[in-house]
Coordinates of C-alpha atoms and ligand atoms in Angstrom, one line a residue:
X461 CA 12.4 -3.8 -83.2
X462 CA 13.0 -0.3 -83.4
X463 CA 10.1 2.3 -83.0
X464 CA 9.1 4.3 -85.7
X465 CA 9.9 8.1 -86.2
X466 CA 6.2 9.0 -85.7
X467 CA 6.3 6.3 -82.3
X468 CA 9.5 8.2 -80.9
X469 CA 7.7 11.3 -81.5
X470 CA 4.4 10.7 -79.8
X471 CA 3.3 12.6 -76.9
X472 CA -0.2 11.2 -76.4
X473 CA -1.1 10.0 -73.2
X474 CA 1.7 12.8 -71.8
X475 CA 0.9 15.8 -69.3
X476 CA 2.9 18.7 -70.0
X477 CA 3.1 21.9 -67.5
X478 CA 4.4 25.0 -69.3
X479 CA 5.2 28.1 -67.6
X480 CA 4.4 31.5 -69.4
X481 CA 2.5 29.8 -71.4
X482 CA -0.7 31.9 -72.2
X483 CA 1.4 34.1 -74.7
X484 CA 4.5 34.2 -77.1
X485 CA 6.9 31.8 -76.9
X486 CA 5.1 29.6 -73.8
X487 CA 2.1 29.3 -76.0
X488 CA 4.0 28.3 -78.7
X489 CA 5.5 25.8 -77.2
X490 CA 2.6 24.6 -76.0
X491 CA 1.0 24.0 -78.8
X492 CA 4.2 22.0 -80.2
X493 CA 3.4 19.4 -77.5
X494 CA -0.3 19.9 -77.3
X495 CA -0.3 19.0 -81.3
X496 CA 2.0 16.4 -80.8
X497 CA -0.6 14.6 -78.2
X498 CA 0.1 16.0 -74.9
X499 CA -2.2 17.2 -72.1
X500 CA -1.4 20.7 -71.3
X501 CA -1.8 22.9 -68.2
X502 CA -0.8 26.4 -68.8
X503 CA 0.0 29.1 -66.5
X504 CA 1.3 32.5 -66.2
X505 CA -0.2 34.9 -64.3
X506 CA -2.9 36.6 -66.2
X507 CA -6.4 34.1 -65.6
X508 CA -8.0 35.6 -68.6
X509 CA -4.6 35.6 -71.1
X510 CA -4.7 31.7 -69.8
X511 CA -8.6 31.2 -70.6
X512 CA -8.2 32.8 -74.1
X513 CA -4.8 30.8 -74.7
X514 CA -6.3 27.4 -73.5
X515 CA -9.8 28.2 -75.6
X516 CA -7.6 28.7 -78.6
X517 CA -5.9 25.6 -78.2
X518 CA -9.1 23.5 -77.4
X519 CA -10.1 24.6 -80.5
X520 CA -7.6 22.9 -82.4
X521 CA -8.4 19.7 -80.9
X522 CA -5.9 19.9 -78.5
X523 CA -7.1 18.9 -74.3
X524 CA -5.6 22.4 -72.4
X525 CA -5.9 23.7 -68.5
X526 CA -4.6 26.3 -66.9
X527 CA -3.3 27.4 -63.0
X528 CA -2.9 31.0 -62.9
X529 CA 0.4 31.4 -60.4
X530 CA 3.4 33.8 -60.2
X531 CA 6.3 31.8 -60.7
X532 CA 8.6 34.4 -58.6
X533 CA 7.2 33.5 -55.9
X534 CA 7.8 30.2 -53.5
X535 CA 4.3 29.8 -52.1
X536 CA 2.8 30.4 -55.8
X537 CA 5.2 27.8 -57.1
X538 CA 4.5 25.2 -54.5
X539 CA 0.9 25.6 -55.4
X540 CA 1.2 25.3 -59.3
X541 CA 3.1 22.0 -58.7
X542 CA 1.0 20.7 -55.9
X543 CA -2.5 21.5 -58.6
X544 CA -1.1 20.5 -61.2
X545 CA -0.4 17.1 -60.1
X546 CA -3.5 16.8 -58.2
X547 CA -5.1 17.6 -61.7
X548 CA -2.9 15.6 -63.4
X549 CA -1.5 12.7 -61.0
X550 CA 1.8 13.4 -62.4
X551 CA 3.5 15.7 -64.7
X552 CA 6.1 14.0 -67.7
X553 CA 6.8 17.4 -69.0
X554 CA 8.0 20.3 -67.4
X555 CA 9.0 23.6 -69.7
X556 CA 10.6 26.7 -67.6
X557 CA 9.3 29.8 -69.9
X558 CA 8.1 32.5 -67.6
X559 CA 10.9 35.1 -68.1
X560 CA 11.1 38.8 -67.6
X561 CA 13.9 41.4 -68.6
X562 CA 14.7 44.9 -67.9
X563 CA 16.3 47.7 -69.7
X564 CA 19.0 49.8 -67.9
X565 CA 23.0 50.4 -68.3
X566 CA 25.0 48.0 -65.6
X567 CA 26.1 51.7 -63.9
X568 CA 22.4 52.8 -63.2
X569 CA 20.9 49.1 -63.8
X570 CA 18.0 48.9 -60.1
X571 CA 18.9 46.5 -57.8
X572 CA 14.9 45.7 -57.6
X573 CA 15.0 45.0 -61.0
X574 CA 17.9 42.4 -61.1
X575 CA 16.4 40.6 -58.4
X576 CA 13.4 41.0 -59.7
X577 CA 14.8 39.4 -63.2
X578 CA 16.9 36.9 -61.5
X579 CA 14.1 35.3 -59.3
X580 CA 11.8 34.6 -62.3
X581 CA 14.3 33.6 -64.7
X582 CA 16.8 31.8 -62.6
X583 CA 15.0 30.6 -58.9
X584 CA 11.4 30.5 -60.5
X585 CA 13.2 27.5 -62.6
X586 CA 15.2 26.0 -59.6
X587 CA 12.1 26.2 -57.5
X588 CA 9.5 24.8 -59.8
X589 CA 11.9 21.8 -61.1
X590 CA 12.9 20.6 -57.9
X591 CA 9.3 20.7 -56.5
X592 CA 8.3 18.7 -59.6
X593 CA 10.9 16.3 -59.7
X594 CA 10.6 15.6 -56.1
X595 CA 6.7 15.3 -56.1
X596 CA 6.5 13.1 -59.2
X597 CA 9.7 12.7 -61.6
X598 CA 11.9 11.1 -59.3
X599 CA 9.8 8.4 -58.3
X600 CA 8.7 7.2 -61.5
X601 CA 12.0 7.5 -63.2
X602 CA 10.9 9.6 -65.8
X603 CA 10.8 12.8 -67.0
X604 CA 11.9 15.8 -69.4
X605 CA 12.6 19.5 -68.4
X606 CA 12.8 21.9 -71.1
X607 CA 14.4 25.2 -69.8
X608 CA 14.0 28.3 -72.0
X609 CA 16.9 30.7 -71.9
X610 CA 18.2 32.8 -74.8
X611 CA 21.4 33.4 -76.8
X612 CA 21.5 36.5 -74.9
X613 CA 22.9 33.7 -72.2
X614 CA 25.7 32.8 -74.6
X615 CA 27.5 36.4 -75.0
X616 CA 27.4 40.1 -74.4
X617 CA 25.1 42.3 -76.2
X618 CA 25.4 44.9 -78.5
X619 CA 25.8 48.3 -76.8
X620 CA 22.2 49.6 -77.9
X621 CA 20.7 46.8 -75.6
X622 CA 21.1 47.4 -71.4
X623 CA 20.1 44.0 -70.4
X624 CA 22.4 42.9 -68.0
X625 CA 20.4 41.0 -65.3
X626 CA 18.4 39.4 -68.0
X627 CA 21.8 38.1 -70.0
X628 CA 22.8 36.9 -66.8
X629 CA 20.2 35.2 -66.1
X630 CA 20.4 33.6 -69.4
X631 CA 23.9 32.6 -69.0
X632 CA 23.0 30.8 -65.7
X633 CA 20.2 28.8 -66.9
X634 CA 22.3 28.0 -69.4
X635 CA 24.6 25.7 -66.5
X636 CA 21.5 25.0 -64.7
X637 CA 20.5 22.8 -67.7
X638 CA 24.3 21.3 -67.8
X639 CA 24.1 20.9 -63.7
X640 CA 20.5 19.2 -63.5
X641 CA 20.8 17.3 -66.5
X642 CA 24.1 15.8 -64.8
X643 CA 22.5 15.2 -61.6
X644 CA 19.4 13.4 -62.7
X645 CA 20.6 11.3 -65.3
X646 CA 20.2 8.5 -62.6
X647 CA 17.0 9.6 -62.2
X648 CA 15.7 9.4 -66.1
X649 CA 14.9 12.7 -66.3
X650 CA 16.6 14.9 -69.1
X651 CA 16.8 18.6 -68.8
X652 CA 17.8 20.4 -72.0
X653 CA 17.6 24.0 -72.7
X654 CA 16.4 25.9 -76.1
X655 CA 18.2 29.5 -76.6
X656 CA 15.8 31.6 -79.6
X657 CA 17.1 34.3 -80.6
X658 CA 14.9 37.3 -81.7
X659 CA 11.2 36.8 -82.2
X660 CA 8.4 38.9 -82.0
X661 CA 6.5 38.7 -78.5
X662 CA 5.1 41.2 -76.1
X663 CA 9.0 41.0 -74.6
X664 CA 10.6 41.9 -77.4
X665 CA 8.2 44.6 -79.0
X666 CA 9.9 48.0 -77.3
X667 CA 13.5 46.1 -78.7
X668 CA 11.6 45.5 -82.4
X669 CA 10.5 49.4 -82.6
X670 CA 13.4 50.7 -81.3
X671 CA 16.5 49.2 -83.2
X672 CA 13.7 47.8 -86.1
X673 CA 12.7 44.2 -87.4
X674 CA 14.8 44.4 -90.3
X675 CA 17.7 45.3 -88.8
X676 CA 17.8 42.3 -86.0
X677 CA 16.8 40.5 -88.7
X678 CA 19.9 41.5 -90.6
X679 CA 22.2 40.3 -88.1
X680 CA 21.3 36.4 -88.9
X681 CA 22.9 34.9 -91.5
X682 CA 19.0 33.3 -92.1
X683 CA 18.4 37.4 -92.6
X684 CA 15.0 36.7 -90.7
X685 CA 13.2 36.8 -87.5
X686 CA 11.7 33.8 -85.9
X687 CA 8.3 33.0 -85.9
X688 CA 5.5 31.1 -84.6
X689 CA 6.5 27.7 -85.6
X690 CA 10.3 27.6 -85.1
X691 CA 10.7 26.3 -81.5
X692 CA 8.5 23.5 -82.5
X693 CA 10.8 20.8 -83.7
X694 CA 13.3 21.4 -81.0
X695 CA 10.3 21.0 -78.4
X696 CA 8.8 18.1 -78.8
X697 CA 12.4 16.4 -79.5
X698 CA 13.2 17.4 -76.1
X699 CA 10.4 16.5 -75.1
X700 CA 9.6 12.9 -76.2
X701 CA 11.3 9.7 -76.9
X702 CA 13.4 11.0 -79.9
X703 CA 15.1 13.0 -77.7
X704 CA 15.8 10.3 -74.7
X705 CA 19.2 10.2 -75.0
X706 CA 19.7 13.9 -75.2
X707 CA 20.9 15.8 -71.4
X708 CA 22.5 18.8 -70.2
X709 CA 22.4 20.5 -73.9
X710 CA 21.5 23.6 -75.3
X711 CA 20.7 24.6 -78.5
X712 CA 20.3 28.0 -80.4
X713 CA 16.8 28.5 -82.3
X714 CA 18.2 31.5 -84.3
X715 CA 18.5 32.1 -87.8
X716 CA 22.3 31.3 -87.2
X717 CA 22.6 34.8 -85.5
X718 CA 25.0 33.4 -82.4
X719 CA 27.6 32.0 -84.6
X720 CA 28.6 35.3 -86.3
X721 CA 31.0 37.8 -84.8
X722 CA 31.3 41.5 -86.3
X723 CA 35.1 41.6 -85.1
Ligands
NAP380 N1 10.9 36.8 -77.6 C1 12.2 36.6 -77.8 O1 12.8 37.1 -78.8 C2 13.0 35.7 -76.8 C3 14.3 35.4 -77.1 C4 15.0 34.6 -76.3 C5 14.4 34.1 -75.1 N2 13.2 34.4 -74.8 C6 12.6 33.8 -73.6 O2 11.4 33.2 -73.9 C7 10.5 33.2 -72.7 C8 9.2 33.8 -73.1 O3 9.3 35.1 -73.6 P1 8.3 35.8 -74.6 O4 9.1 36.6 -75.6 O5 7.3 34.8 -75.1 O6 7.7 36.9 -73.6 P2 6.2 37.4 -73.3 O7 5.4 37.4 -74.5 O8 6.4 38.6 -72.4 O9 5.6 36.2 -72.4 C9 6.0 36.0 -71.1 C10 5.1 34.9 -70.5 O10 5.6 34.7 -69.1 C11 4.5 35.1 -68.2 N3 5.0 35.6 -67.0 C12 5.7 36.8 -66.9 N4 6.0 37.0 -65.6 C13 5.6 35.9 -64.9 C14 5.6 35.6 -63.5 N5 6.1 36.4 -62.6 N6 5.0 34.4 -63.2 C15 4.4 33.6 -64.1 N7 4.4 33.9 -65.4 C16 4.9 35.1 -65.8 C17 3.6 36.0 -69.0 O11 2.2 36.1 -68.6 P3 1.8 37.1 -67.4 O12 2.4 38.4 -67.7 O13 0.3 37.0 -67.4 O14 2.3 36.5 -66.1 C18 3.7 35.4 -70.4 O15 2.8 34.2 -70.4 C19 11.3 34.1 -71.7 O16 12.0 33.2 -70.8 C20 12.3 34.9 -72.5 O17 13.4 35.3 -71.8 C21 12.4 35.2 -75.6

């Protein structure tokens, strides 16, 4: 007999580790699998960001931890994984958030700075999957890795934004969903990525008050921003058993903005 939609939707008794997630769209996401019945370690690097986040949460009924850890750095990596699944004794969900970005045109754009973007956004994800999946997912034939990356992966900008680095780093997470999820298909574990477009987050606040809320807002054919609850859905579908026969995909959390062209 098939399982019911609230059954396939059920995270109880699941651990979760979400990266960046003391703050926008980490925290967010969070909660979307904390509500749905997951236990939740949260880490960025900011201890007291992560002790107000996790109170918040706890709160709300929902059982939330924290490792505070710098996920552009190997040895910082290696040590989230390795705590959290000494916390834990394994880890079912795994969401790559931690991202960074940097404003510059490609002509002047710092070299520091790309790397600096591409390590977080690109190896950070690489680094922290693989030590993950090796540790815990591969063994037990299960697991899920949600990989945040951006519709700023799927094209170029619009000339007011500099953000090379950042788009390409988007862009490649973008394949290292498609690559992973094809490799560890064998494996059970599904890696699927979500690409928001604009919402308000510390990130994005120098973008909002320069070009304006209403105008990004404009560009979606939604004519809105998202907010606090739209990555939910997508979330916990990747997450949990509705979404077990779902690999290697992305999908756009935008107010339809991707699909448009001003050509
Ligand atoms: N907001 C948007 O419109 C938007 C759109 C598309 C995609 N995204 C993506 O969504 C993700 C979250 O962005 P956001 O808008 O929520 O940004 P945010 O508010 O700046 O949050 C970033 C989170 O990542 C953490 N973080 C930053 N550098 C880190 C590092 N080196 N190691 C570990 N954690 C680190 C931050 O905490 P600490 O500073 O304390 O480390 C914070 O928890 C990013 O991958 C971003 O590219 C955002």
């Amino acid at each position: 007999m098939s399982r019911s939609i609230q059954q396939l939707f059920d995270l109880r008794g699941k651990t979760a580790l979400v990266t960046g997630g003391s703050r926008g769209l980490g925290l967010q996401l969070a909660r979307a699998l904390g509500e749905a019945g997951a236990t939740l370690m949260l880490s960025s690097r900011k201890a007291q960001d992560l002790e107000q986040a996790a109170t918040a949460l706890k709160s709300d009924g929902i059982e939330a931890h924290w490792i505070a850890a710098d996920c552009a750095q190997d040895a910082e990596i290696n040590r989230l994984a390795d705590e959290t699944l000494a916390q834990f004794g394994r880890v079912d969900i795994l969401v790559n958030n931690a991202g960074a970005s940097w404003g510059a045109p490609a002509e002047d754009h710092p070299v520091e700075a790309w790397d600096k973007v591409m390590n977080l956004n690109v190896r950070g994800y690489f680094l922290l999957s693989q030590r993950i999946a090796k540790q815990s997912m591969i063994a037990r034939r299960s697991g899920r890795i949600i990989n945040v990356a951006s519709i700023a992966g799927l094209n170029g900008n619009t000339p007011a934004m500099n953000t090379i680095a950042y788009n390409t780093s988007k862009g490649a997470v973008i394949n290292f969903t498609r690559t992973l999820g094809a490799e560890w298909g064998k494996y059970n574990i599904t890696v699927n990525a979500i690409c928001p477009g604009f919402f308000p987050s510390k990130m994005t606040a120098g973008l909002m008050a320069t070009i304006g809320e209403d105008r990004l807002a404009a560009a979606a054919p939604l004519q809105r921003l998202g907010d606090d609850e739209d990555l939910k859905g997508l979330c916990v579908l990747f997450a949990s058993d509705a979404g077990k026969h779902i690999t290697g995909q992305w999908l756009a959390v935008d107010g339809g903005a991707s699909v448009v062209s001003c050509g």
